[in-house]
Amino acid sequence: MAENETLECITEHERILQEIESTDTACVGPTLRSVYDDQPNAHKRFMEKLDARIRNHDREIEKMCNFHHQGFVDAITELLKVRADAEKLMGQVTDTNRRLQEAGREVTAQTEEVIRCRIQQRNMATTVEKLQLCIPVLEMYSKLKEQLESKRYYAALKTMEQLEKVYIPRVSQYRFCQIMAENLPRLREEIKEISMSDLKDFLESIRKHSDKVGETAMRQAQQHRTFNSAVAKQTSIGHYAKPVYSLNGRTHSHSPNGLLMDDDVVDEEEADEEVLTAQDLVDFSPVYRCLHIYTVLGDRETFENYYRKQRKKQARLVLQPQANMHETVEGYRRYFNQIVGFFVVEDHILHATQGLVTRAFTDELWNMALSKIIAVLRTHSSYCDDPDLVLELKNLIVIFADTLQGYSFPVNRLFDLLFEVRDQYNETLLKKWALVFREIFELDNYSPIPVETEEEYKLVISRFPFHDAEIEKQDFPKKLPMSQSVPQIYTQVKEFIYASLKFSESLHRSSTEIDDMLRKSTNLLLTRTLSTCLQNLIKKPHIGLTELVQIIINTTHLEQACRYLEEFITNITNVSPETVHTTRLYGLSTFKDARHAAEGEIYTKLNQKIDEFIQLADYEWGMAESDGRASGYLMDLINFLRSTFQVFTHLPNNNNDHASMSGKVAQTACMSACKHLSTSLMQMLLDTELKQISMGAIQQFNLDVIQCELFASSDPVPGFQGDTLQLAFIDLRQLLDLFMVWDWSTYLADYGQPTSKYLRVNPATALALLEKVYRGMKDTSKKNNIFSQFRKNDRDKQKLIETVVKQLRSLVNGMSS
C-alpha cells in the first residue's frame, strides 16, 4: 500500500512539473494550489522532485553551452576585426555628408524661396476665386438689408430665397455664410411679425372705417334707387339715361391680379361725379402684402385662418347694438352702416384676393349676421312707440337690404322681417290714432253742426261725404245732423290710410298686396281702435242720454261713409274692389256694434235714472186714506220720461231704414223704461223689510200706477200698436184691482182659467201682499178698539183674510209640489 501511494505521488508530481513548464505563468497558481491540496508531506516531496528537475535542466544547459563555446569565441574575434573598418567608413561618410551639406545649402535656400512664392501665388489665386464667389453673397445680403429697411418685405423674401438656394450653398464653408444662414430664419420671423402687425393695424383701421364705408355704400344705394325711379318715370315718356353707378362704385369685374377694374367707360356727360369705392376709403395693401408674404413663406393657411378668425370676432362686435339704439334713427343708421361697411370690405377681399376668403365663408358670416340682425331689430323695434321712427327704420332696412343685395347677399329674410316691422308700425299707428280719437271725442260737444253760410257747408262736405236732399233745400242757417267729431274722424281715418301707405313704399310688392295691406290695417283701425274708443266713450259716466243719442247719429253717418273709404283706397292703389281676394272694410259691423252699445247704454242709463227717482219715494204705508193725487216723485219721473223720449225725435230718419231704426230704439227704450218702472214698483210693494201696508197706502199706490198707465196710453213714443205699452203695468194693475175691489172669491174661483180676470196675479205675490195688509188691518184695529160697533166688522174681515190666506198658501204649495 505504501509503495503504491508513493508511485501515485511521484506520478502526480511529474504531471504538475510538466504543466508548470508548459503553462503560462499567469495560470501557475491553480497548479501550485493542487500541491497543497494533496496528501500531507506532499509539499516536501514535491520540492524534492522540483529540485531534482532543476538540477537536471542545469546539466542540460551546461552541456549545450560547452558544445557552442568555440563558435562563440570565433564570432567575437571576427567582430573585433570588422570594428576598425567600420570606424574608418563612418569617418569617410561623415566627411562626405559635411561637404555635401555645404554645397547644397544655397540651392536649398533658393528652392525654399521658390516654394514660398508658389504657395503665395496659389493662395492668391484661391483667394480671388473665393472672393468672386463671396462678393455676390455679400451684395445680395446688403440688398436684403436695404429691402428690409425700406419695408419691401415681399422683395426681401425673394432675396432670401435666392441667398438660400443659389448663393450661400456655393460658400457654405465660411463662417460668415453660416452666420447669414442662421440669421435668415430670424429675419423671416421678423417679416412675419411685422406683416402681421400691419395686418392687425389694418383690421383695427377697418373696424373704425366700416361706419364710413357703410355710410357711403348705403348713400349710393339710396341714390341708385332714386335714379332708377327717375329712369322709370322717364321711360314712360321715351327718355332713358344710363346709370353710372353700382353698389361698389362703378360696374366692375376682376382682373387677373385680383383687383377691381371698370367694365364700362361712361360718357363724360354721365360721369361728372365719380363715385367713391371701398378702395378709395380703405388701403388694402397691408392685406395683400401680408397674404403674399405668408404665401411665400409657405404659411398661407395660418394667415387665412387668423384673418377669418379675427373677422368673425369683428363681425360679432359689429352686430352688437347699443342699448339705446331704438331711441333715435341715428342709432339704427350707425348700426346698419357698420354692418354694410363690414360686408363691403369682405366682398372686396373676396374678389381682390384668391382664396383669402371664400364665398362659403362670406355666406356663413352673412347667415350668422342675418340671424343676429333680425333678432336685434325684432327686439329693438318692439320698444319703439313712435310711428315716424318705425317708418324711418323701415326705410333704413330697405336701403340696407338693397345695398347688400347689390353685393349678392340674400336679403329675403330682411323683407320678411319688414312684414313684422309693418305690424309693429301699424300697432304704433293704432296707438297714436287712439289718442287722436280720444281727443276728438273729448272735444266734441255732441250737438248737430251749425252751418251759417254756404261756404261753411261746402267746407264740411269737403271733409266728409254728406248728402241730404232735404237739408240742402233748407235755408241758412241750418244744422247738419252729425256732430263735429264725424268729419274729424273721417279725415283722421284717411290720414291713417296715408300713413299706412308710406310703409308699403319700396317693399317691392304688387298693387294688390299693398291694397290688401291698407285694407287690413284700416280694418284694424275701425274694428279695434275706433271701436274701443267708441265703447269707452259710451261707458263714460258723464255721457248722458242726449250724448248717447248723438253718438248713435254719428255712427250712422260714419257707417254710410265706409263705402267712400273703400273708394279712397281703390283710387290710391288702382286695384278694383271686384278683384278676387280683395279685403272688405268691416266698418259696418264696427259702427253697428257701437250703435248697439249706445242703445244698450241708453236703456241702462234710463233705468238708472228711474231708480234714482224711485229712491225718492216716501210712502206712508200706514196711512188711513190716500191723498187723492199721485205722488210727487212719480210725477217728476213721468215728466222726465216725456222730455227724454222727445230727444229720440232727433235720431236720423232720412230714409226708411233709419226711420225704422230710430223708431225701434225709441220704442225699445220706452218699453224698457215702463217695464223697469213696473218692476221697481212691484218690488217696492213686495219688499221684505216692509212688514205691513194699510188699505189707504194701497189706494195711494193705485193712484201712482194710474198715472203710469196714463203715461203709457199717451203714446210717448209713436209706433206702439193698441195698448202694448200699457201691458208693462198689467201685473200691477190686476194685483191692485184685486185688493181695491177685494174680489177674492172671483180670483180663487177663476184661478188657473185662461179667461180669469186676474190671470197675471201670482198666488205667492198675492199672499205676500195680503199678509202685509192683514198685519196693517190688525194694527189699525188695535188703534180703533174704542169704537165697538167696528170690532165685529173687523173681526169678520180678519176671518175672511185668514181663510183667503189659507187658500192662497194651499195654491202656492200646490205650485211648488
mmCIF file of N, CA and C in Angstrom, residues 634 638-639 641-642 645 667 670-671 673-675 677-678 704-730:
data_model
loop_
_atom_site.group_PDB
_atom_site.id
_atom_site.type_symbol
_atom_site.label_atom_id
_atom_site.label_comp_id
_atom_site.label_asym_id
_atom_site.label_seq_id
_atom_site.Cartn_x
_atom_site.Cartn_y
_atom_site.Cartn_z
ATOM 1 N N LEU A 634 -143.282 110.485 -8.499
ATOM 2 C CA LEU A 634 -143.726 109.785 -9.706
ATOM 3 C C LEU A 634 -144.058 110.771 -10.811
ATOM 4 N N ILE A 638 -142.376 110.877 -14.465
ATOM 5 C CA ILE A 638 -143.107 110.828 -15.735
ATOM 6 C C ILE A 638 -142.750 112.023 -16.609
ATOM 7 N N ASN A 639 -142.603 113.188 -15.984
ATOM 8 C CA ASN A 639 -142.188 114.366 -16.766
ATOM 9 C C ASN A 639 -140.786 114.163 -17.371
ATOM 10 N N LEU A 641 -139.463 111.310 -18.173
ATOM 11 C CA LEU A 641 -139.566 110.346 -19.275
ATOM 12 C C LEU A 641 -140.120 111.011 -20.531
ATOM 13 N N ARG A 642 -141.110 111.896 -20.351
ATOM 14 C CA ARG A 642 -141.681 112.570 -21.524
ATOM 15 C C ARG A 642 -140.611 113.413 -22.239
ATOM 16 N N PHE A 645 -137.951 111.150 -24.029
ATOM 17 C CA PHE A 645 -138.341 110.491 -25.267
ATOM 18 C C PHE A 645 -138.517 111.490 -26.402
ATOM 19 N N GLN A 667 -138.904 102.978 -29.208
ATOM 20 C CA GLN A 667 -139.896 102.054 -28.657
ATOM 21 C C GLN A 667 -139.269 101.119 -27.620
ATOM 22 N N CYS A 670 -138.558 103.055 -24.495
ATOM 23 C CA CYS A 670 -139.799 103.358 -23.767
ATOM 24 C C CYS A 670 -140.355 102.112 -23.096
ATOM 25 N N MET A 671 -140.385 100.992 -23.833
ATOM 26 C CA MET A 671 -140.891 99.750 -23.252
ATOM 27 C C MET A 671 -140.011 99.299 -22.090
ATOM 28 N N ALA A 673 -138.179 101.216 -20.175
ATOM 29 C CA ALA A 673 -138.396 102.110 -19.033
ATOM 30 C C ALA A 673 -139.681 101.752 -18.295
ATOM 31 N N CYS A 674 -140.757 101.503 -19.064
ATOM 32 C CA CYS A 674 -142.031 101.159 -18.429
ATOM 33 C C CYS A 674 -141.947 99.842 -17.675
ATOM 34 N N LYS A 675 -141.295 98.854 -18.282
ATOM 35 C CA LYS A 675 -141.152 97.565 -17.601
ATOM 36 C C LYS A 675 -140.320 97.718 -16.342
ATOM 37 N N LEU A 677 -139.948 100.428 -14.559
ATOM 38 C CA LEU A 677 -140.744 101.164 -13.580
ATOM 39 C C LEU A 677 -141.759 100.239 -12.920
ATOM 40 N N SER A 678 -142.422 99.420 -13.734
ATOM 41 C CA SER A 678 -143.404 98.483 -13.182
ATOM 42 C C SER A 678 -142.754 97.496 -12.231
ATOM 43 N N ASP A 704 -150.734 106.220 -8.142
ATOM 44 C CA ASP A 704 -149.455 106.345 -8.846
ATOM 45 C C ASP A 704 -149.423 105.451 -10.073
ATOM 46 N N VAL A 705 -149.917 104.229 -9.898
ATOM 47 C CA VAL A 705 -149.931 103.307 -11.035
ATOM 48 C C VAL A 705 -150.847 103.815 -12.127
ATOM 49 N N ILE A 706 -151.985 104.466 -11.725
ATOM 50 C CA ILE A 706 -152.891 105.043 -12.727
ATOM 51 C C ILE A 706 -152.153 106.080 -13.556
ATOM 52 N N GLN A 707 -151.296 106.906 -12.916
ATOM 53 C CA GLN A 707 -150.514 107.901 -13.660
ATOM 54 C C GLN A 707 -149.544 107.215 -14.625
ATOM 55 N N CYS A 708 -148.962 106.118 -14.197
ATOM 56 C CA CYS A 708 -148.073 105.359 -15.091
ATOM 57 C C CYS A 708 -148.841 104.852 -16.296
ATOM 58 N N GLU A 709 -150.066 104.375 -16.064
ATOM 59 C CA GLU A 709 -150.878 103.864 -17.160
ATOM 60 C C GLU A 709 -151.299 104.995 -18.094
ATOM 61 N N LEU A 710 -151.607 106.154 -17.516
ATOM 62 C CA LEU A 710 -151.961 107.298 -18.354
ATOM 63 C C LEU A 710 -150.769 107.704 -19.228
ATOM 64 N N PHE A 711 -149.553 107.650 -18.641
ATOM 65 C CA PHE A 711 -148.349 107.970 -19.432
ATOM 66 C C PHE A 711 -148.178 106.969 -20.573
ATOM 67 N N ALA A 712 -148.409 105.698 -20.267
ATOM 68 C CA ALA A 712 -148.248 104.674 -21.290
ATOM 69 C C ALA A 712 -149.300 104.820 -22.389
ATOM 70 N N SER A 713 -150.500 105.258 -22.020
ATOM 71 C CA SER A 713 -151.568 105.389 -23.014
ATOM 72 C C SER A 713 -151.483 106.689 -23.802
ATOM 73 N N SER A 714 -150.596 107.617 -23.345
ATOM 74 C CA SER A 714 -150.478 108.914 -24.034
ATOM 75 C C SER A 714 -149.589 108.845 -25.262
ATOM 76 N N ASP A 715 -149.148 107.656 -25.615
ATOM 77 C CA ASP A 715 -148.314 107.451 -26.803
ATOM 78 C C ASP A 715 -147.057 108.331 -26.746
ATOM 79 N N PRO A 716 -146.204 108.135 -25.695
ATOM 80 C CA PRO A 716 -144.987 108.975 -25.579
ATOM 81 C C PRO A 716 -144.017 108.755 -26.727
ATOM 82 N N VAL A 717 -144.055 107.565 -27.296
ATOM 83 C CA VAL A 717 -143.224 107.257 -28.473
ATOM 84 C C VAL A 717 -144.145 106.670 -29.521
ATOM 85 N N PRO A 718 -144.195 107.285 -30.691
ATOM 86 C CA PRO A 718 -145.096 106.745 -31.716
ATOM 87 C C PRO A 718 -144.643 105.374 -32.197
ATOM 88 N N GLY A 719 -145.632 104.612 -32.636
ATOM 89 C CA GLY A 719 -145.308 103.322 -33.230
ATOM 90 C C GLY A 719 -145.852 102.132 -32.490
ATOM 91 N N PHE A 720 -146.331 102.335 -31.226
ATOM 92 C CA PHE A 720 -146.896 101.212 -30.480
ATOM 93 C C PHE A 720 -148.307 100.940 -30.962
ATOM 94 N N GLN A 721 -148.644 99.687 -31.060
ATOM 95 C CA GLN A 721 -149.973 99.293 -31.511
ATOM 96 C C GLN A 721 -150.879 99.065 -30.300
ATOM 97 N N GLY A 722 -152.033 99.722 -30.309
ATOM 98 C CA GLY A 722 -153.011 99.487 -29.253
ATOM 99 C C GLY A 722 -152.465 99.856 -27.886
ATOM 100 N N ASP A 723 -152.756 98.974 -26.926
ATOM 101 C CA ASP A 723 -152.323 99.206 -25.549
ATOM 102 C C ASP A 723 -151.060 98.386 -25.215
ATOM 103 N N THR A 724 -150.197 98.225 -26.185
ATOM 104 C CA THR A 724 -148.978 97.421 -25.977
ATOM 105 C C THR A 724 -148.144 97.958 -24.832
ATOM 106 N N LEU A 725 -147.987 99.280 -24.778
ATOM 107 C CA LEU A 725 -147.144 99.872 -23.734
ATOM 108 C C LEU A 725 -147.806 99.732 -22.362
ATOM 109 N N GLN A 726 -149.159 99.774 -22.324
ATOM 110 C CA GLN A 726 -149.850 99.649 -21.047
ATOM 111 C C GLN A 726 -149.701 98.256 -20.439
ATOM 112 N N LEU A 727 -149.423 97.283 -21.296
ATOM 113 C CA LEU A 727 -149.259 95.918 -20.786
ATOM 114 C C LEU A 727 -148.068 95.800 -19.853
ATOM 115 N N ALA A 728 -147.133 96.778 -19.901
ATOM 116 C CA ALA A 728 -145.989 96.733 -18.986
ATOM 117 C C ALA A 728 -146.454 96.825 -17.539
ATOM 118 N N PHE A 729 -147.653 97.442 -17.306
ATOM 119 C CA PHE A 729 -148.140 97.610 -15.937
ATOM 120 C C PHE A 729 -149.291 96.664 -15.621
ATOM 121 N N ILE A 730 -149.544 95.661 -16.485
ATOM 122 C CA ILE A 730 -150.705 94.790 -16.304
ATOM 123 C C ILE A 730 -150.616 93.976 -15.023
#
